[in-house]
Coordinates of C-alpha atoms and ligand atoms in Angstrom, one line a residue:
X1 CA 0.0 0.0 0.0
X2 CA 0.9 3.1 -0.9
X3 CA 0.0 6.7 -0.2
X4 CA 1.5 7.8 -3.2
X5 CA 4.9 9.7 -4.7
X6 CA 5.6 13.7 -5.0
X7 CA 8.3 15.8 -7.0
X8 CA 8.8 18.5 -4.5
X9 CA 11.3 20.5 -6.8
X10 CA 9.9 21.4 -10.0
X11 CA 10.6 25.4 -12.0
X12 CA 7.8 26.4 -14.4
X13 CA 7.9 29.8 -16.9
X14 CA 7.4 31.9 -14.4
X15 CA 11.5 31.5 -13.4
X16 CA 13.4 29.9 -15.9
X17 CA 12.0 26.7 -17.1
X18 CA 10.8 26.1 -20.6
X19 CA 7.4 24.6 -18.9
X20 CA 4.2 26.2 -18.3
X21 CA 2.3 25.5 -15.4
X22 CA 0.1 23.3 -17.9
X23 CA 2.6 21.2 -19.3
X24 CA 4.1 20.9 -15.3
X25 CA 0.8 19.5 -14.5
X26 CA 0.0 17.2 -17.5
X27 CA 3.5 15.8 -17.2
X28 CA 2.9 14.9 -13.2
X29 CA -0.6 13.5 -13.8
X30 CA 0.9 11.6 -16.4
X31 CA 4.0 10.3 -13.9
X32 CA 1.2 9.5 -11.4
X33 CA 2.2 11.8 -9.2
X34 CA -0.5 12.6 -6.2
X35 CA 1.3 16.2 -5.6
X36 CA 3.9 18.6 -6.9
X37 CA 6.1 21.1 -5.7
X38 CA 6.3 24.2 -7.7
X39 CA 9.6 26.2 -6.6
X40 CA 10.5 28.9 -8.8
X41 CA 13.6 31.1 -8.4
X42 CA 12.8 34.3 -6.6
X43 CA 8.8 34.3 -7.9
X44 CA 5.5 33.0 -6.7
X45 CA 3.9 33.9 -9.9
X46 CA 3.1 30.5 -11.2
X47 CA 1.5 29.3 -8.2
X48 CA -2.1 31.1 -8.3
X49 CA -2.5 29.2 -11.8
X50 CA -1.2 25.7 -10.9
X51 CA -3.3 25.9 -7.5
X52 CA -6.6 27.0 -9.7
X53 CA -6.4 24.0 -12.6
X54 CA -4.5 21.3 -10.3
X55 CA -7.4 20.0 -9.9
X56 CA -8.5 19.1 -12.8
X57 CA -5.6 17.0 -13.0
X58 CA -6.0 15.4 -9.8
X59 CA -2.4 16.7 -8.9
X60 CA -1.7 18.9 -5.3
X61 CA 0.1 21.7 -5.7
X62 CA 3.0 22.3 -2.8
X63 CA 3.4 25.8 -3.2
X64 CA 7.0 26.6 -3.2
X65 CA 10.1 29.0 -4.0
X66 CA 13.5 28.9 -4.5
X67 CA 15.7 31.6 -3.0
X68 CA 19.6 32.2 -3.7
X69 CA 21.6 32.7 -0.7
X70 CA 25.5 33.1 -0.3
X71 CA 27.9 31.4 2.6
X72 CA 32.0 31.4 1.8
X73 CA 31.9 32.6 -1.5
X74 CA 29.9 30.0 -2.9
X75 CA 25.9 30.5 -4.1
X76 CA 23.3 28.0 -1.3
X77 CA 20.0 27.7 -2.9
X78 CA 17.3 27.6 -0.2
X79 CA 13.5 25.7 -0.7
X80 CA 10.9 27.3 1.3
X81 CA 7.5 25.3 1.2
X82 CA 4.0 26.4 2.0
X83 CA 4.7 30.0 2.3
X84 CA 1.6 32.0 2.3
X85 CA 2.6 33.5 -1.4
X86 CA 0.0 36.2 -1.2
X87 CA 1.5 37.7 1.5
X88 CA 2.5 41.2 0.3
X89 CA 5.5 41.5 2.5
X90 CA 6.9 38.5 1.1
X91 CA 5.9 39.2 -2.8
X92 CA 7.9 42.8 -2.3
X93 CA 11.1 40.9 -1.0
X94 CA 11.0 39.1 -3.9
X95 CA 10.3 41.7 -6.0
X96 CA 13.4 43.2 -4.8
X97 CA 15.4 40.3 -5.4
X98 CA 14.0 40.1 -9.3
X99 CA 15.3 43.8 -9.7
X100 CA 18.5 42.8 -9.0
X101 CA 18.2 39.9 -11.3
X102 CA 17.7 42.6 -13.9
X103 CA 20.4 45.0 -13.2
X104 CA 22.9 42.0 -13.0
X105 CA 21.9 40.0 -16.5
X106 CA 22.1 44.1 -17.8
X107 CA 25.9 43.9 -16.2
X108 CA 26.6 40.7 -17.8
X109 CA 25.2 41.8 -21.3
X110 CA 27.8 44.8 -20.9
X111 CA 30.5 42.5 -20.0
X112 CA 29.7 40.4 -23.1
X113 CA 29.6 43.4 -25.2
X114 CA 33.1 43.7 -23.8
X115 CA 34.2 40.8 -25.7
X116 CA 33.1 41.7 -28.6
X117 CA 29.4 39.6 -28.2
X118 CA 26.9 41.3 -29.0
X119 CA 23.3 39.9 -27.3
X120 CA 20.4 41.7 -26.5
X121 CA 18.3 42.3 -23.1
X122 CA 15.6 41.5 -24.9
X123 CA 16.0 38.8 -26.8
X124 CA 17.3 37.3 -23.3
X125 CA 13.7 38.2 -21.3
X126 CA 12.0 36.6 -24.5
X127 CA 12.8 34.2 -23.3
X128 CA 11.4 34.4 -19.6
X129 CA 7.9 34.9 -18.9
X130 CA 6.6 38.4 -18.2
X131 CA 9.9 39.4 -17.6
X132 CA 10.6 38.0 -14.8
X133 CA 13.2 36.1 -12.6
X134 CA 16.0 36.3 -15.5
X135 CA 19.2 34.5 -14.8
X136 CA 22.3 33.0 -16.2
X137 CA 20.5 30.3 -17.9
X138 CA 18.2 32.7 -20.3
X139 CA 21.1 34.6 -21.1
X140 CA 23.2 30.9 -21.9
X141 CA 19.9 30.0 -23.9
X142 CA 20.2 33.3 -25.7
X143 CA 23.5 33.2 -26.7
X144 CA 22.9 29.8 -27.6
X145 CA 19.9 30.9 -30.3
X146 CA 22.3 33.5 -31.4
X147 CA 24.9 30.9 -32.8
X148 CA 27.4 32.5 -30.0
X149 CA 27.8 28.9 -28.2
X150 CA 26.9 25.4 -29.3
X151 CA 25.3 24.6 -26.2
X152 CA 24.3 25.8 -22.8
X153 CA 27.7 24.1 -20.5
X154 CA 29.9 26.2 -23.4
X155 CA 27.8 29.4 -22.5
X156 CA 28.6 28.7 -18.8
X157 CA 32.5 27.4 -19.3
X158 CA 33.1 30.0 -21.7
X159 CA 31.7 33.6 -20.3
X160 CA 28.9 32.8 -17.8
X161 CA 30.4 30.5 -15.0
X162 CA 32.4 31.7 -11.8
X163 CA 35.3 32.1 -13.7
X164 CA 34.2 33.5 -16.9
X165 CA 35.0 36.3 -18.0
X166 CA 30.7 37.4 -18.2
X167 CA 30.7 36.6 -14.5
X168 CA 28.8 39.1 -12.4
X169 CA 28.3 38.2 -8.8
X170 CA 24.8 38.4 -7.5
X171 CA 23.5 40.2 -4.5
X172 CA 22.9 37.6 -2.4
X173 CA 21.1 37.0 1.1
X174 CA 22.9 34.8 3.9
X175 CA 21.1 31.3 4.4
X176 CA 19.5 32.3 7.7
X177 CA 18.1 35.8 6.1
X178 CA 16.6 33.6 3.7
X179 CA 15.5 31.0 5.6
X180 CA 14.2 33.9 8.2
X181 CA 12.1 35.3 4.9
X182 CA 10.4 32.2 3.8
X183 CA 9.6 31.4 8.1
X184 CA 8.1 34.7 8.7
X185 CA 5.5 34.0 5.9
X186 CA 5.0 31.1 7.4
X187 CA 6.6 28.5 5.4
X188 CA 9.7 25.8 5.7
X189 CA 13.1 26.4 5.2
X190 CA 14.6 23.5 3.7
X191 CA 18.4 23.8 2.0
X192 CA 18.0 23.0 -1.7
X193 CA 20.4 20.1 -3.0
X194 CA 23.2 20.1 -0.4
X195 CA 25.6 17.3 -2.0
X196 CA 26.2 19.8 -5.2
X197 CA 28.5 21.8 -2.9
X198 CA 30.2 18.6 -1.5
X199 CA 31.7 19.9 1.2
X200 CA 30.3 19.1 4.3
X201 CA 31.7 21.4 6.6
X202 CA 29.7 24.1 4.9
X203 CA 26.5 21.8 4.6
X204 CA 26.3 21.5 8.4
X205 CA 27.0 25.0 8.7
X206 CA 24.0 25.8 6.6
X207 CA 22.0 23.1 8.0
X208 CA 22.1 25.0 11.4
X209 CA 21.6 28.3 10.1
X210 CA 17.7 28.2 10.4
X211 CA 16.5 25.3 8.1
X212 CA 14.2 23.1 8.8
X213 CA 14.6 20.5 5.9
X214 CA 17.0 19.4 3.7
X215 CA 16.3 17.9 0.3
X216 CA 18.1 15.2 0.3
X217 CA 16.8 13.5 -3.2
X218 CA 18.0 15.3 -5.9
X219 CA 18.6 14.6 -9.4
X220 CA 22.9 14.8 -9.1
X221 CA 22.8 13.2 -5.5
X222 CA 24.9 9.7 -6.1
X223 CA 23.3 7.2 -3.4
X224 CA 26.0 7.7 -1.3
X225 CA 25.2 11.3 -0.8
X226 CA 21.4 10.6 0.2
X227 CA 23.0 8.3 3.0
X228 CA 25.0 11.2 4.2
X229 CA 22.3 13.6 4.5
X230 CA 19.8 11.1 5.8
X231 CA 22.4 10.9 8.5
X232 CA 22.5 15.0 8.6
X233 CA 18.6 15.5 8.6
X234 CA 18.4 13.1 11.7
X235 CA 21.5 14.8 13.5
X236 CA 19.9 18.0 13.3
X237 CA 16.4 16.7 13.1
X238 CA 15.2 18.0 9.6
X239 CA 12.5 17.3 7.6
X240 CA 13.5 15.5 4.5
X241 CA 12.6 16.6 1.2
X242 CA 13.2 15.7 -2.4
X243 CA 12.9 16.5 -6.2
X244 CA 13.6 16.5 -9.6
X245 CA 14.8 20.1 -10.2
X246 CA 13.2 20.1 -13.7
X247 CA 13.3 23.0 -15.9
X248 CA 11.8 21.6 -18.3
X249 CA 14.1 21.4 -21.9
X250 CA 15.9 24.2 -20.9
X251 CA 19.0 21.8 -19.5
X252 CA 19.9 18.6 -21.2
X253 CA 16.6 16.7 -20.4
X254 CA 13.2 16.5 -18.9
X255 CA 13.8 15.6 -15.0
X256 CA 9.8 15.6 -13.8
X257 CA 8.8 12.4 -12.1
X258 CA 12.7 10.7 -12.0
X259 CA 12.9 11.5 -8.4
X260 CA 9.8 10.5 -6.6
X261 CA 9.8 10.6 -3.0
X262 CA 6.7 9.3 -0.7
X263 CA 3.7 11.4 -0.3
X264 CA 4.8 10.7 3.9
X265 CA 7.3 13.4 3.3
X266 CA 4.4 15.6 2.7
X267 CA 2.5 14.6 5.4
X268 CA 5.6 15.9 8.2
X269 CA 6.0 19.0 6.8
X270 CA 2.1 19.7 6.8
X271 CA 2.6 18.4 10.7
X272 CA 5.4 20.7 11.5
X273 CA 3.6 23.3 10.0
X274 CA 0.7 22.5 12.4
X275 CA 2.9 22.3 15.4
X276 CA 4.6 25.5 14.6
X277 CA 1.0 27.2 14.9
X278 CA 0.2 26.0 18.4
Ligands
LIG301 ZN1 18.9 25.2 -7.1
LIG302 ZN1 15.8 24.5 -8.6

């Protein structure tokens, strides 16, 4: 008997996926998903939608958002789950964080331009929706359409990646001020796939810098890495969490549904939610 599977780490259009919030759905009905977690860098803006026709595909939506935080130089990505994503306070935070999205793909576009590479802003935010949450992987799409690069890991090793010459440094927030923006509207930190850093000294560090969860199935976590962060999550009693990460076509292939972890997981967090209101 089973109570069922969920992806809890999936981006739509309204970030940087190639998905709507349509296709998101007809792709998890048709994995047999019971629910989905829609987690979309620094936006809510596909979650109204997918929580008005999910039912109609018999699919829960788990709203979600994925925030980018910064500890010893290297870029954490933290989860925050069940949020309540009308709350104004939170939408303006992320509004802010979106503006600086803009003003750093304009940097990088000037830094390209630099080298001789010419690519328009706009031919970048085509390719978002409604403008929105552009990063690093629009503008390695774009240059990609414009002949500039074969593919996407050229864009990145060539000009976009830490040590490319395109680089431009986000503004970041620490883990715990992002952890302490998704709690105070009332949703769960959890630190987004942990075993892409590999190192550990900074994954416990992080771990105890206001999470709540870890996601500890991930699409690039080996086996072995799920075993160490099964062991972290119980050290520092965590929630476990887990997804795909899919984005759709816009990386090499369509990730929805490979990682399914039991609708249990679900079921905790919707607990610890409950215990947090008492
Ligand atoms: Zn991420
Ligand atoms: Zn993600």
């Amino acid at each position: 008997m089973t109570n069922g599977y969920a992806d809890l780490h999936v981006h739509t259009k309204a970030s940087d996926s190639t998905f709507s919030v349509e296709q998101v759905l007809e792709l998890a009905k048709s994995c047999g998903l019971r629910a989905v977690g829609i987690t979309d860098h620094d936006t809510v803006d596909g979650i109204a939608k997918a929580v008005e026709i999910a039912p109609s595909y018999g699919v829960e939506i788990i709203p979600g958002v994925e925030l980018s935080a910064e500890e010893n130089n290297c870029e954490i990505h933290i989860l925050g789950y069940f949020m309540d994503w009308k709350n104004p306070a939170f939408k303006n935070k992320l509004d802010e964080l979106r503006h600086s999205r803009m003003e750093r793909a304009k940097k990088i576009i000037e830094k390209l331009a630099g080298l001789n590479i010419e690519l328009k802003l706009e031919s970048v935010l085509a390719l978002t929706e409604s403008y929105t949450a552009v990063g690093r992987l629009h503008i390695a799409r774009a240059m990609k359409l414009a002949g500039i690069v074969n593919d996407i890991p050229e864009a990145f090793r060539k000009y976009l990646g830490q040590s490319g010459p395109a680089y431009v440094k986000k503004q970041f927030l620490s883990p715990l001020e992002a952890a302490n923006l998704i709690k105070n509207a009332g949703g769960i930190p959890v630190m987004a796939h942990p075993g892409v850093l590999n190192n550990y000294d900074l994954i416990e560090k992080v771990l105890q810098s206001g999470m709540q969860g870890v996601e500890v199935y991930h699409t690039e976590h080996s086996s072995g890495t799920v075993e160490k962060l099964k062991m972290l999550a119980s050290k520092y009693n965590l929630l476990i969490t887990g997804g795909s990460d899919d984005h759709g076509a816009g990386k090499s292939k369509i990730y929805l549904g490979s990682i399914l972890i039991p609708y249990e997981y679900v079921e905790n967090m919707k607990r610890s939610l409950k215990k947090e209101e008492k």
